Short mmCIF file of C-alpha atoms and ligand atoms in Angstrom, two decimals:
data_model
loop_
_atom_site.label_atom_id
_atom_site.label_comp_id
_atom_site.label_asym_id
_atom_site.label_seq_id
_atom_site.Cartn_x
_atom_site.Cartn_y
_atom_site.Cartn_z
CA MET A 2 88.91 99.71 89.33
CA VAL A 3 92.14 99.60 87.60
CA THR A 4 94.43 96.70 87.61
CA ASP A 5 98.04 97.60 87.41
CA ASP A 6 101.10 95.77 85.93
CA SER A 7 101.92 94.13 89.04
CA GLY A 8 98.54 92.59 89.11
CA GLY A 9 97.10 94.23 92.10
CA GLU A 10 93.88 96.43 92.19
CA THR A 11 94.67 99.95 92.22
CA VAL A 12 92.79 101.76 95.15
CA VAL A 13 94.32 105.23 95.34
CA ARG A 14 95.76 106.96 92.07
CA LEU A 15 97.19 110.47 92.23
CA ASP A 16 98.52 111.92 89.23
CA GLY A 17 100.39 115.38 89.15
CA VAL A 18 98.59 116.33 92.22
CA ARG A 19 99.40 120.11 93.39
CA LYS A 20 97.86 122.09 96.16
CA GLU A 21 98.45 125.88 96.68
CA TYR A 22 97.32 127.85 99.81
CA GLY A 23 97.75 131.43 98.82
CA GLY A 24 101.36 131.76 98.04
CA THR A 25 102.46 128.34 99.54
CA THR A 26 102.70 125.24 97.56
CA ALA A 27 101.86 122.22 99.88
CA LEU A 28 101.92 119.64 97.11
CA ASP A 29 104.04 120.07 93.93
CA GLY A 30 103.29 117.28 91.62
CA VAL A 31 102.60 114.29 93.46
CA SER A 32 101.90 111.06 91.60
CA LEU A 33 101.28 107.76 93.68
CA ARG A 34 99.45 104.33 93.09
CA ILE A 35 98.50 102.39 96.28
CA ARG A 36 97.01 98.91 95.83
CA ALA A 37 94.21 97.19 97.68
CA GLY A 38 95.73 95.71 100.79
CA GLU A 39 98.80 97.72 101.07
CA ALA A 40 100.03 99.62 104.14
CA VAL A 41 102.04 102.62 102.98
CA ALA A 42 103.96 104.71 105.61
CA VAL A 43 104.32 108.41 104.53
CA MET A 44 107.20 110.37 106.24
CA GLY A 45 108.90 113.39 105.78
CA PRO A 46 109.86 116.65 107.72
CA SER A 47 107.22 118.97 109.37
CA GLY A 48 105.48 120.89 106.70
CA CYS A 49 106.40 118.72 103.76
CA GLY A 50 102.84 118.16 102.82
CA LYS A 51 101.97 114.72 104.49
CA SER A 52 98.62 116.00 106.04
CA THR A 53 97.51 117.92 102.72
CA LEU A 54 98.09 114.48 100.71
CA LEU A 55 95.92 112.92 103.23
CA ASN A 56 93.34 115.54 102.64
CA MET A 57 93.40 115.32 98.93
CA ILE A 58 92.95 111.60 99.34
CA SER A 59 90.00 111.96 101.78
CA GLY A 60 88.19 114.72 99.98
CA LEU A 61 88.59 117.05 102.96
CA ASP A 62 90.16 119.44 100.41
CA ARG A 63 90.38 119.67 96.62
CA PRO A 64 93.82 119.71 94.54
CA THR A 65 94.54 122.82 92.61
CA ASP A 66 95.76 120.78 89.66
CA GLY A 67 96.07 116.99 88.93
CA THR A 68 93.84 114.22 89.76
CA VAL A 69 93.07 111.97 92.61
CA VAL A 70 91.30 108.75 91.92
CA VAL A 71 90.01 106.35 94.59
CA HIS A 72 88.30 103.27 94.13
CA GLY A 73 87.51 104.38 90.45
CA GLU A 74 85.85 107.84 91.72
CA ASP A 75 87.56 111.02 90.66
CA VAL A 76 87.41 112.80 94.02
CA GLY A 77 88.19 116.23 92.82
CA LYS A 78 84.99 116.08 90.37
CA LEU A 79 82.53 115.08 93.05
CA SER A 80 80.02 117.70 94.23
CA GLU A 81 80.01 118.80 97.85
CA LYS A 82 77.29 116.33 98.72
CA GLY A 83 79.00 113.65 96.69
CA LEU A 84 82.37 114.32 98.74
CA ALA A 85 80.50 114.30 102.05
CA LEU A 86 79.10 110.83 101.27
CA TYR A 87 82.48 109.63 99.78
CA ARG A 88 83.93 110.59 103.18
CA ARG A 89 81.59 109.02 105.25
CA ARG A 90 81.13 105.80 103.42
CA ARG A 91 84.89 105.24 101.88
CA ILE A 92 87.12 106.75 104.02
CA GLY A 93 88.15 106.02 107.59
CA MET A 94 90.36 108.74 109.41
CA ILE A 95 92.42 108.74 112.64
CA PHE A 96 93.99 111.76 113.91
CA GLN A 97 96.86 112.82 116.61
CA PHE A 98 94.39 114.09 118.90
CA PHE A 99 91.51 111.57 118.36
CA ASN A 100 88.67 114.25 117.56
CA LEU A 101 86.14 112.47 119.94
CA VAL A 102 83.02 114.34 120.93
CA ASP A 103 83.46 115.09 124.56
CA ASP A 104 79.86 114.75 125.62
CA LEU A 105 79.14 111.36 124.00
CA THR A 106 80.25 108.01 125.49
CA ALA A 107 82.75 105.97 123.74
CA LEU A 108 79.92 103.57 122.33
CA ASP A 109 77.74 106.76 121.00
CA ASN A 110 80.95 108.34 119.54
CA VAL A 111 81.42 105.08 117.52
CA ALA A 112 77.80 104.49 116.50
CA LEU A 113 77.36 108.15 115.71
CA ALA A 114 79.53 107.52 112.39
CA ALA A 115 77.00 104.96 111.28
CA GLN A 116 74.00 107.00 112.02
CA LEU A 117 75.56 109.82 109.83
CA THR A 118 75.21 107.63 106.98
CA GLY A 119 71.62 106.59 107.84
CA SER A 120 71.89 103.60 109.92
CA PRO A 121 69.22 102.98 112.46
CA ALA A 122 70.56 103.87 116.05
CA ARG A 123 70.00 100.09 117.27
CA GLN A 124 71.84 98.71 114.26
CA ALA A 125 74.73 101.21 115.01
CA ARG A 126 75.21 100.40 118.37
CA ARG A 127 75.31 96.77 117.84
CA ARG A 128 78.07 97.25 115.09
CA ALA A 129 79.82 99.69 117.44
CA LEU A 130 79.81 96.96 120.18
CA GLU A 131 81.18 94.22 117.91
CA LEU A 132 84.03 96.70 117.09
CA PHE A 133 84.74 97.53 120.74
CA GLU A 134 84.82 93.71 121.44
CA GLU A 135 87.22 93.22 118.54
CA LEU A 136 89.55 96.02 119.66
CA GLY A 137 89.59 94.98 123.33
CA ILE A 138 87.65 98.17 124.67
CA ALA A 139 84.27 96.47 125.42
CA ASP A 140 84.62 97.39 128.95
CA ARG A 141 85.15 101.10 128.49
CA ARG A 142 81.96 101.52 126.19
CA ASN A 143 80.05 103.52 128.50
CA ALA A 144 82.81 105.69 129.56
CA TYR A 145 83.11 109.44 128.37
CA PRO A 146 86.33 110.39 126.63
CA ALA A 147 87.66 112.38 129.38
CA VAL A 148 88.22 109.51 131.51
CA LEU A 149 89.97 107.28 128.99
CA SER A 150 93.54 107.07 128.44
CA GLY A 151 95.08 108.19 125.26
CA GLY A 152 95.54 104.68 123.95
CA GLU A 153 91.96 103.82 124.76
CA ARG A 154 90.91 107.07 123.04
CA GLN A 155 92.88 106.14 120.15
CA ARG A 156 91.26 102.73 119.94
CA VAL A 157 87.78 104.36 120.24
CA ALA A 158 88.77 106.62 117.18
CA VAL A 159 90.03 103.58 115.33
CA ALA A 160 86.58 101.89 116.00
CA ARG A 161 84.70 104.92 114.76
CA ALA A 162 87.07 104.86 111.37
CA LEU A 163 85.86 101.27 110.80
CA MET A 164 82.31 101.74 111.43
CA ASN A 165 81.55 102.19 107.86
CA ARG A 166 83.79 99.42 106.52
CA PRO A 167 85.87 101.96 104.66
CA ALA A 168 87.87 101.16 101.56
CA LEU A 169 90.74 103.06 102.92
CA LEU A 170 92.06 103.65 106.45
CA LEU A 171 94.03 107.12 106.84
CA ALA A 172 95.77 107.75 109.88
CA ASP A 173 97.88 111.23 110.41
CA GLU A 174 100.46 110.71 113.22
CA PRO A 175 98.05 108.46 115.08
CA THR A 176 100.55 107.81 117.72
CA GLY A 177 101.81 111.29 118.07
CA ALA A 178 99.94 112.03 121.29
CA LEU A 179 100.73 108.56 123.01
CA ASP A 180 103.56 107.30 125.01
CA SER A 181 105.62 104.54 123.42
CA ARG A 182 103.77 101.59 124.83
CA ALA A 183 100.25 102.98 123.84
CA GLY A 184 101.70 103.92 120.57
CA GLU A 185 102.98 100.36 119.86
CA GLN A 186 99.74 98.90 120.78
CA VAL A 187 97.89 101.22 118.38
CA MET A 188 100.51 100.33 115.84
CA ASP A 189 99.82 96.57 116.30
CA LEU A 190 96.07 97.26 115.78
CA LEU A 191 96.82 98.90 112.55
CA LEU A 192 99.13 95.97 111.48
CA ASP A 193 96.43 93.42 112.48
CA LEU A 194 93.56 95.28 110.46
CA ASN A 195 95.96 95.38 107.54
CA GLN A 196 96.76 91.65 107.73
CA ILE A 197 93.06 91.12 107.45
CA GLY A 198 92.91 93.13 104.19
CA GLN A 199 92.39 96.68 105.23
CA THR A 200 94.30 99.11 103.00
CA LEU A 201 96.12 101.70 105.19
CA ILE A 202 97.97 104.95 104.63
CA LEU A 203 99.92 105.86 107.63
CA VAL A 204 101.79 109.47 108.30
CA THR A 205 104.16 109.01 111.14
CA HIS A 206 107.48 110.58 112.38
CA ASP A 207 108.47 107.31 113.81
CA GLU A 208 110.39 105.22 111.34
CA HIS A 209 110.49 102.08 114.01
CA LEU A 210 106.72 102.04 113.83
CA ALA A 211 106.47 102.70 110.12
CA ARG A 212 108.63 99.79 109.78
CA ARG A 213 106.60 97.69 112.06
CA CYS A 214 103.41 98.35 110.04
CA ALA A 215 103.98 99.30 106.48
CA SER A 216 105.13 97.31 103.57
CA ARG A 217 106.19 100.49 101.64
CA LEU A 218 107.48 103.89 102.59
CA VAL A 219 106.95 107.15 100.63
CA LEU A 220 109.18 109.96 101.60
CA LEU A 221 108.00 113.53 100.90
CA ALA A 222 110.05 116.56 100.90
CA ASP A 223 108.99 119.92 100.01
CA GLY A 224 105.65 118.81 98.57
CA ARG A 225 107.40 115.99 96.40
CA VAL A 226 107.73 112.34 96.42
CA ALA A 227 111.56 112.19 97.37
CA GLY A 228 111.85 108.30 97.66
CA GLU A 229 109.86 105.26 97.73
CA HIS A 230 111.00 102.14 99.52
CA THR A 231 109.93 98.72 99.95
CA LEU A 232 110.06 97.62 103.74
CA GLU A 233 111.15 94.18 104.92
CA PRO A 234 108.54 92.61 107.20
CA SER A 235 109.75 93.25 110.85
CA ALA A 236 110.54 90.38 113.13
N1 ADP B 320 94.82 125.24 105.17
C1 ADP B 320 96.09 125.65 105.10
N2 ADP B 320 96.08 127.03 104.67
C2 ADP B 320 97.47 127.60 104.34
N3 ADP B 320 98.46 126.90 104.36
C3 ADP B 320 98.50 125.62 104.70
C4 ADP B 320 97.18 124.94 104.94
N4 ADP B 320 97.39 123.62 105.25
C5 ADP B 320 98.82 123.22 105.16
N5 ADP B 320 99.40 124.52 104.81
C6 ADP B 320 100.68 124.66 104.54
O1 ADP B 320 101.16 123.73 103.51
C7 ADP B 320 102.44 123.34 103.83
C8 ADP B 320 102.24 121.62 104.00
O2 ADP B 320 101.39 121.56 105.23
P1 ADP B 320 101.05 120.03 105.97
O3 ADP B 320 100.48 119.08 104.97
O4 ADP B 320 100.27 120.27 107.06
O5 ADP B 320 102.63 119.29 106.33
P2 ADP B 320 103.02 118.32 107.30
O6 ADP B 320 101.53 117.54 107.43
O7 ADP B 320 103.89 117.35 106.44
O8 ADP B 320 103.43 118.85 108.30
C9 ADP B 320 103.09 124.07 105.05
O9 ADP B 320 103.70 125.07 104.49
C10 ADP B 320 101.66 124.56 105.72
O10 ADP B 320 101.80 125.57 106.43
MG1 MG B 321 100.60 117.06 109.44
#
């Protein structure tokens, strides 16, 4: 772990990260530091590289050039097996379309995340139930995703992302498929998590929600950081 000059622990450090897909440059030299406990919102037009940036940090994909260091680990240098472990143990991810398994109950969707890291099923279900209680969805634990509302599905996805107590929670347009009320509830949940110390990187199109939840805004344009702003806490 590195301590930066402002005194906080650096959890994420990107230096000169480039990512090319065939002839497309998705990221064009991105350098970024994120400290423990920060909530950082990433905004920018469609196609500017926001999801690619999260994929570099989560180890879903590797940079063409530059380095990504998370919690002291050089993500680009991990083996395939090391990457899989890193993703399961260090990172929680939330997506626009929830990505739940349709033929598992809500609780089993969440417990599965711990079972994949080797936790016994009973222990996984106990931890999942605790999270359902914390997130206010305990009464929906035996429901299948198809009968849940969008907001409930996203809460289940948040519970799944938190199962393994990730160092870093990444959310890629988590309110993009929700109506504004459900979107605000999910944002409030992310805000609560950040207030108890969860480091969070949030991609969103909604500046109002970004301001509600994040303490710093990173603007991307054409694969580069085009600006960074500190956000005032919203009332
Ligand atoms: N797997 C991929 N294969 C080819 N091109 C990709 C891939 N992922 C992203 N891109 C391209 O990289 C650029 C950035 O995409 P993305 O990171 O998804 O942007 P955003 O999330 O900001 O909308 C776009 O031009 C997109 O078409
Ligand atoms: Mg995207």
